[in-house]
Tab-separated table of C-alpha atoms in Angstrom:
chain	number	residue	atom	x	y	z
A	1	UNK	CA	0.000	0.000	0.000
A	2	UNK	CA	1.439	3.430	-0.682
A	3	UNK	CA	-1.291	5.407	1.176
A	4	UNK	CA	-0.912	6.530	4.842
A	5	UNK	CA	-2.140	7.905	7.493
A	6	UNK	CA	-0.368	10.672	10.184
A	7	UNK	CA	-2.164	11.390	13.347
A	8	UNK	CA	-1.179	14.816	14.038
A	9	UNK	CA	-1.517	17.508	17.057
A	10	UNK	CA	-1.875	20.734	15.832
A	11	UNK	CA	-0.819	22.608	19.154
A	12	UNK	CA	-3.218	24.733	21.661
A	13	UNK	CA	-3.298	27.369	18.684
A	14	UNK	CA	-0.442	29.191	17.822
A	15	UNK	CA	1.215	28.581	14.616
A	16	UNK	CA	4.484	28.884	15.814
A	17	UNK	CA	3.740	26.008	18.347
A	18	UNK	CA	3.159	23.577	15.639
A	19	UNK	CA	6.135	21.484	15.203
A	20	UNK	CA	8.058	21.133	11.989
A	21	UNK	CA	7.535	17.582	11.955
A	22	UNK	CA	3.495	18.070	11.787
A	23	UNK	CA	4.061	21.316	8.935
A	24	UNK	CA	6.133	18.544	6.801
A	25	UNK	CA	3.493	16.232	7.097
A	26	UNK	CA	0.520	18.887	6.221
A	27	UNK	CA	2.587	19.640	3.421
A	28	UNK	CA	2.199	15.650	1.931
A	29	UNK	CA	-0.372	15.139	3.071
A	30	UNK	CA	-3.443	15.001	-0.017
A	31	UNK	CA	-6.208	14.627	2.799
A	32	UNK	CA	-6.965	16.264	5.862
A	33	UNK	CA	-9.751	14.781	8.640
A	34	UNK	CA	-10.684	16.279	11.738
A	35	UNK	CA	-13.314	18.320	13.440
A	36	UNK	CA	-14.703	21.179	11.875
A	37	UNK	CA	-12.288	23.989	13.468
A	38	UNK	CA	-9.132	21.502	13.515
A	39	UNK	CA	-9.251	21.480	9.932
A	40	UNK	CA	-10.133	24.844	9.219
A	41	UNK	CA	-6.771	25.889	11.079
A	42	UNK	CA	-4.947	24.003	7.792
A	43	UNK	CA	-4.768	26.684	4.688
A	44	UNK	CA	-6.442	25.072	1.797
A	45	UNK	CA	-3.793	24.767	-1.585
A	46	UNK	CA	-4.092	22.803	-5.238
A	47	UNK	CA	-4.699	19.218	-4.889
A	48	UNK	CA	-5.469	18.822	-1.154
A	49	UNK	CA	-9.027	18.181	0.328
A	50	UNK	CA	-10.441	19.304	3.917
A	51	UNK	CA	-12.383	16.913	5.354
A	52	UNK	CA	-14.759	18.476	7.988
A	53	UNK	CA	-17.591	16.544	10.771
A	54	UNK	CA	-18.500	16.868	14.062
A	55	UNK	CA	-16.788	16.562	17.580
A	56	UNK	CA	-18.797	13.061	18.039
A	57	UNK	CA	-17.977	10.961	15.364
A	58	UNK	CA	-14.047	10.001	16.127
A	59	UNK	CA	-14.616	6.748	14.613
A	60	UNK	CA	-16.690	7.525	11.857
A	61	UNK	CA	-13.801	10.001	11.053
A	62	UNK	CA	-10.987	7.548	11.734
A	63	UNK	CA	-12.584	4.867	9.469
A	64	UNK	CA	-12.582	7.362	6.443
A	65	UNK	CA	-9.090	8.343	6.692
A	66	UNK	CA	-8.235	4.878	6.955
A	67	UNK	CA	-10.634	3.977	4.185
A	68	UNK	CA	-8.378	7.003	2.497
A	69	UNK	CA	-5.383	5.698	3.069
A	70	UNK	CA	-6.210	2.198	1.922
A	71	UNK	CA	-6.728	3.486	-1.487
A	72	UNK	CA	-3.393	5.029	-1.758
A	73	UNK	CA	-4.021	8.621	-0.370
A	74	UNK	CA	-2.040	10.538	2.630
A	75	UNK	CA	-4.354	11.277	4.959
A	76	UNK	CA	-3.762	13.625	7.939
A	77	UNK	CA	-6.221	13.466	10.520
A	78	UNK	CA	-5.663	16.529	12.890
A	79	UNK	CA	-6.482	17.313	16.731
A	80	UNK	CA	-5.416	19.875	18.587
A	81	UNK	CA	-2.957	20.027	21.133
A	82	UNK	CA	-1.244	16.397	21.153
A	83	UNK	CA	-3.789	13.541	19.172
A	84	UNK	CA	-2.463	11.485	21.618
A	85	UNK	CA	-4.517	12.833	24.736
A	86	UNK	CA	-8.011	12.733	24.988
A	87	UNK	CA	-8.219	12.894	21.236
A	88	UNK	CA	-7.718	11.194	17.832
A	89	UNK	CA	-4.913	8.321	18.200
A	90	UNK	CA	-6.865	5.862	20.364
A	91	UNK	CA	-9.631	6.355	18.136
A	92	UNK	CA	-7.940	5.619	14.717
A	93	UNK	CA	-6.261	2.751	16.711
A	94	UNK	CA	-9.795	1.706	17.643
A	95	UNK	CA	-11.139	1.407	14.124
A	96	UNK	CA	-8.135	-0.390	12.786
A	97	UNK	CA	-8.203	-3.093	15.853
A	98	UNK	CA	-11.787	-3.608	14.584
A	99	UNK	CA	-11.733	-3.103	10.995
A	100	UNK	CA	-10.383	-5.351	8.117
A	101	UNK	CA	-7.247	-6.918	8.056
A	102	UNK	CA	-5.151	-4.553	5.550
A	103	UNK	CA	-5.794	-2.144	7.390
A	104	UNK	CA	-3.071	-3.409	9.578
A	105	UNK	CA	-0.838	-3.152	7.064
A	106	UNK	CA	-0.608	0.465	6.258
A	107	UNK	CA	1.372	3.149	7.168
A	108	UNK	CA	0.517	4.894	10.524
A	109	UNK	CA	2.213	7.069	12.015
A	110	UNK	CA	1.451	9.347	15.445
A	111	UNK	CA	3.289	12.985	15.584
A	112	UNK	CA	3.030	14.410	19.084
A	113	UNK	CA	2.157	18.197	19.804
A	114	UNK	CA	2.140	20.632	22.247
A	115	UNK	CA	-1.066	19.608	24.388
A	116	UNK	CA	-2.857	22.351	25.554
A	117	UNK	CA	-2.123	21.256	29.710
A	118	UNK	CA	1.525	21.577	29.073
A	119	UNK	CA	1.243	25.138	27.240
A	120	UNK	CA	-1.061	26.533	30.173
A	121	UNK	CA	1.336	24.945	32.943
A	122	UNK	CA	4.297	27.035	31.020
A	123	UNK	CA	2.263	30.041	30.997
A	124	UNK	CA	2.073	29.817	34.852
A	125	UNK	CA	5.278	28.695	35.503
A	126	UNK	CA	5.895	25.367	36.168
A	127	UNK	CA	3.157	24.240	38.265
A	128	UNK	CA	3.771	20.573	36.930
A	129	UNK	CA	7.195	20.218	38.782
A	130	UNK	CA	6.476	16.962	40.544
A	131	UNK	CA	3.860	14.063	40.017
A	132	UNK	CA	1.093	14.662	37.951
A	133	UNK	CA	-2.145	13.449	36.415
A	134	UNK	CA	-4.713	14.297	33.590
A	135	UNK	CA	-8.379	13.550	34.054
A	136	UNK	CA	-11.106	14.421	31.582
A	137	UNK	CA	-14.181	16.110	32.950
A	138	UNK	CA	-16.296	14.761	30.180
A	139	UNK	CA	-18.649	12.133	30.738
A	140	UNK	CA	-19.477	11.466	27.180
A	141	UNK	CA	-17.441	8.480	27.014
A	142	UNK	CA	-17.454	7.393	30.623
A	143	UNK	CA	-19.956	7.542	34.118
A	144	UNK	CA	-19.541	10.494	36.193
A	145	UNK	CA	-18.673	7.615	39.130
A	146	UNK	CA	-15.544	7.224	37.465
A	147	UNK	CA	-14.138	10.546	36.597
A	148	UNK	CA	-15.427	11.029	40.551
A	149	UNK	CA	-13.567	7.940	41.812
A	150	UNK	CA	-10.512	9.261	39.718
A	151	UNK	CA	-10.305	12.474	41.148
A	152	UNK	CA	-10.671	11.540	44.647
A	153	UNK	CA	-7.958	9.358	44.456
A	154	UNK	CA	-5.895	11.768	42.498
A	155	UNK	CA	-6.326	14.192	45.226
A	156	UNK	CA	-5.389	11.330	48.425
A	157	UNK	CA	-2.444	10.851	46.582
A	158	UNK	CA	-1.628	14.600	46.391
A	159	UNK	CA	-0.962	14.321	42.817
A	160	UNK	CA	-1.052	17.813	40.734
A	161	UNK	CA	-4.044	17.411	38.198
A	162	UNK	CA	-5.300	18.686	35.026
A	163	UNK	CA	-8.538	18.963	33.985
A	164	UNK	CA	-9.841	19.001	30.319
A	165	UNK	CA	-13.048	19.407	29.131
A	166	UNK	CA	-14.566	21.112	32.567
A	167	UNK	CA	-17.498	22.711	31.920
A	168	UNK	CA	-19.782	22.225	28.812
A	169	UNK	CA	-23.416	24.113	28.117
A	170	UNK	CA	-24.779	20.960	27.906
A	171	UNK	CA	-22.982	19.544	31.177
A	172	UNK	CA	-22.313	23.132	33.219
A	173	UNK	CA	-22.935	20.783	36.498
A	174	UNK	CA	-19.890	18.730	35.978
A	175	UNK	CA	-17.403	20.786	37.228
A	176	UNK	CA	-18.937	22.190	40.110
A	177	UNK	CA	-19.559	18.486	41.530
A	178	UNK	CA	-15.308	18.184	41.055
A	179	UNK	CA	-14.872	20.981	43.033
A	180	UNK	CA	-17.116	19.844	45.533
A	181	UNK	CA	-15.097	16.298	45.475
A	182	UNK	CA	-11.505	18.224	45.912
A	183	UNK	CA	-13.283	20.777	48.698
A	184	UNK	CA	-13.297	17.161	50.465
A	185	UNK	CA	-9.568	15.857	50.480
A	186	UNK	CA	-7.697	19.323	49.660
A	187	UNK	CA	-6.921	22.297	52.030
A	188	UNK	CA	-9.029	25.287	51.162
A	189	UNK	CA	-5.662	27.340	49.751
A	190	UNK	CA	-4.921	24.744	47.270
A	191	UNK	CA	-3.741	26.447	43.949
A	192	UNK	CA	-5.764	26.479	40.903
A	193	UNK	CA	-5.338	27.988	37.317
A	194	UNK	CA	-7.655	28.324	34.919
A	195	UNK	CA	-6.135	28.642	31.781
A	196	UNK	CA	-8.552	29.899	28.441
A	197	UNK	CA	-7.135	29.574	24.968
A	198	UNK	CA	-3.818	29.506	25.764
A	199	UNK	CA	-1.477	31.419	23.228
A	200	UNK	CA	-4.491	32.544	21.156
A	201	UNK	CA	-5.794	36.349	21.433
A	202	UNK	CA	-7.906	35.093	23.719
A	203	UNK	CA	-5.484	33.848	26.625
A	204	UNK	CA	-6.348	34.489	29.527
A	205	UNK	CA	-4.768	33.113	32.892
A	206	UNK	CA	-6.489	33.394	36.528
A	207	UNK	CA	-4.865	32.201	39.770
A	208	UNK	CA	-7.005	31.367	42.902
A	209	UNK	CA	-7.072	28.883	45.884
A	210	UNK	CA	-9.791	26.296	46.059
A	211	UNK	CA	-11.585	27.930	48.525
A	212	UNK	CA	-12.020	31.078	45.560
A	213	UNK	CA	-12.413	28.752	42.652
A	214	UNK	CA	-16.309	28.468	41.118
A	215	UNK	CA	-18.029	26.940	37.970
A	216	UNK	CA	-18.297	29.544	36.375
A	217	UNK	CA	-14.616	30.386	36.028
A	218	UNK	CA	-14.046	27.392	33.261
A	219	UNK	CA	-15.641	26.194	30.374
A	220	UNK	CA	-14.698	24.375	27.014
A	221	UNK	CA	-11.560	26.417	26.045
A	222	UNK	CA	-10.202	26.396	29.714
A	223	UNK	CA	-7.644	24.104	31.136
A	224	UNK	CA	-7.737	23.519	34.660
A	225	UNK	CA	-4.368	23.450	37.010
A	226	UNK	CA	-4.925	21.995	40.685
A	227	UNK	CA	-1.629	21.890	42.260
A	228	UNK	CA	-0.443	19.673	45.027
A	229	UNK	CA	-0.320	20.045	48.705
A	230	UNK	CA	3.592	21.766	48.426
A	231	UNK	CA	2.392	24.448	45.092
A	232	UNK	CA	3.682	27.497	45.787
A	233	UNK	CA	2.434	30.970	44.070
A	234	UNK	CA	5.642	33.453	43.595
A	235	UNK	CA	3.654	36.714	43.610
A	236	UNK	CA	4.985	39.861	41.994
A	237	UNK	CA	4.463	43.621	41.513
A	238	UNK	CA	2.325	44.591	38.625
A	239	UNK	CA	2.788	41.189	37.145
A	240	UNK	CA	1.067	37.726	37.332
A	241	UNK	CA	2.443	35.314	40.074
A	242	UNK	CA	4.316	32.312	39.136
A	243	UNK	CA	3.490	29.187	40.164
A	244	UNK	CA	5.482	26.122	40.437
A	245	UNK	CA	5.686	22.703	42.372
A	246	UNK	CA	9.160	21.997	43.914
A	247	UNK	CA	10.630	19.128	42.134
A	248	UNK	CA	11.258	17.421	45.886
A	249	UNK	CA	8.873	16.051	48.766
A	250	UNK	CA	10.098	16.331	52.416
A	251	UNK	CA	10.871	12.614	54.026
């Protein structure tokens, strides 16, 4: 087969975060897949075709680029931030595990990008020092006793987290019922960040304890930071704090 497929992260949304790896393979590529504002990030040019659908149809999406790519084409299916996490790889692995045997056979390659936890946790410093976990709020794909059971443990273990997907219009009640969970195990000055569209025009960056911390600050674009027990905020004059987790844990 000389088709193939790359499974690319596009970054949190600055160009210049886009690695040269992923503009090489844009640049082959004769296909592009992904959800609707993925693929309008990729500037259309002679012989390649944008190939648009919704946020719920992953497999759908990954079958057709295989399907592609089985015919001899070089499909690129695009996610944002790193396909990797919380986003296109599994699924594309997913359709091939379950779909005909040559599929198998082609060409399929993952490139890793700049996820969008790791770009807000630079912005604030380096609030992902030590241990850390990421936990999606969304219970699309999974029960809410889960993502609960997750981030109760997350917190005994005094793990740093991040949080995608917190607060949807069709879900706004999710996050509010995890900060009622961490309100439970974590001290009320535990450091979060909430982190909107990070290196877009519309970044924005807000550090608060738990105790300060409400629904209302996230939604789909945000990222949320919970630090550990031993987060520290660096605060400065006429500047925003820095926040970091020492890299050590008393004995």
């Amino acid at each position: 087969m000389t088709g193939w497929v790359v499974i690319a992260g596009l970054g949190p949304g600055d160009e210049a975060l886009v690695t040269p790896e992923v503009t090489a393979a844009l640049a082959e590529a004769t296909d592009i897949v992904g959800y609707i504002p993925y693929v309008r990030r990729i500037a259309p040019r002679e012989g390649l075709r944008l190939h648009e659908s919704d946020n719920r149809v992953e497999l759908d999406r990954s079958r057709h680029a295989l399907e592609m790519a089985a015919e001899g084409r070089r499909v690129v299916v695009v996610s944002s931030g790193d396909p990797g996490v919380f986003a296109m790889a599994s699924a594309v692995f997913e359709a091939v595990e379950a779909g005909p045997s040559e599929w198998r056979g082609l060409e399929i390659r993952v490139l890793p990008g700049i996820t969008a936890m790791l770009a807000a946790a630079a912005r604030a410093g380096a609030p992902l020092g030590h241990d850390f976990c990421a936990i999606n709020l969304s219970d699309n794909l999974k029960p809410w006793a889960l993502i609960e059971k997750r981030l109760r443990l997350a917190a005994e273990a005094d793990f740093a987290m991040g949080f995608y997907n917190p607060r949807s219009k069709s879900r706004p009640e999710g996050f509010g019922r995890a900060l009622d969970v961490l309100r439970e195990v974590c001290e009320p000055t535990r450091v979060v960040i909430f982190a909107r569209a990070v290196s877009t025009p519309e970044e924005a960056l807000r550090v608060v304890h738990l105790c300060d911390a409400t629904p209302d600050m996230a939604d789909m674009r945000t990222v949320v930071l919970v630090g550990s027990s031993l987060t520290r905020i660096i605060h400065r004059d006429g500047a925003d704090p820095w926040v970091y987790t020492p890299r050590s844990v008393p004995a």
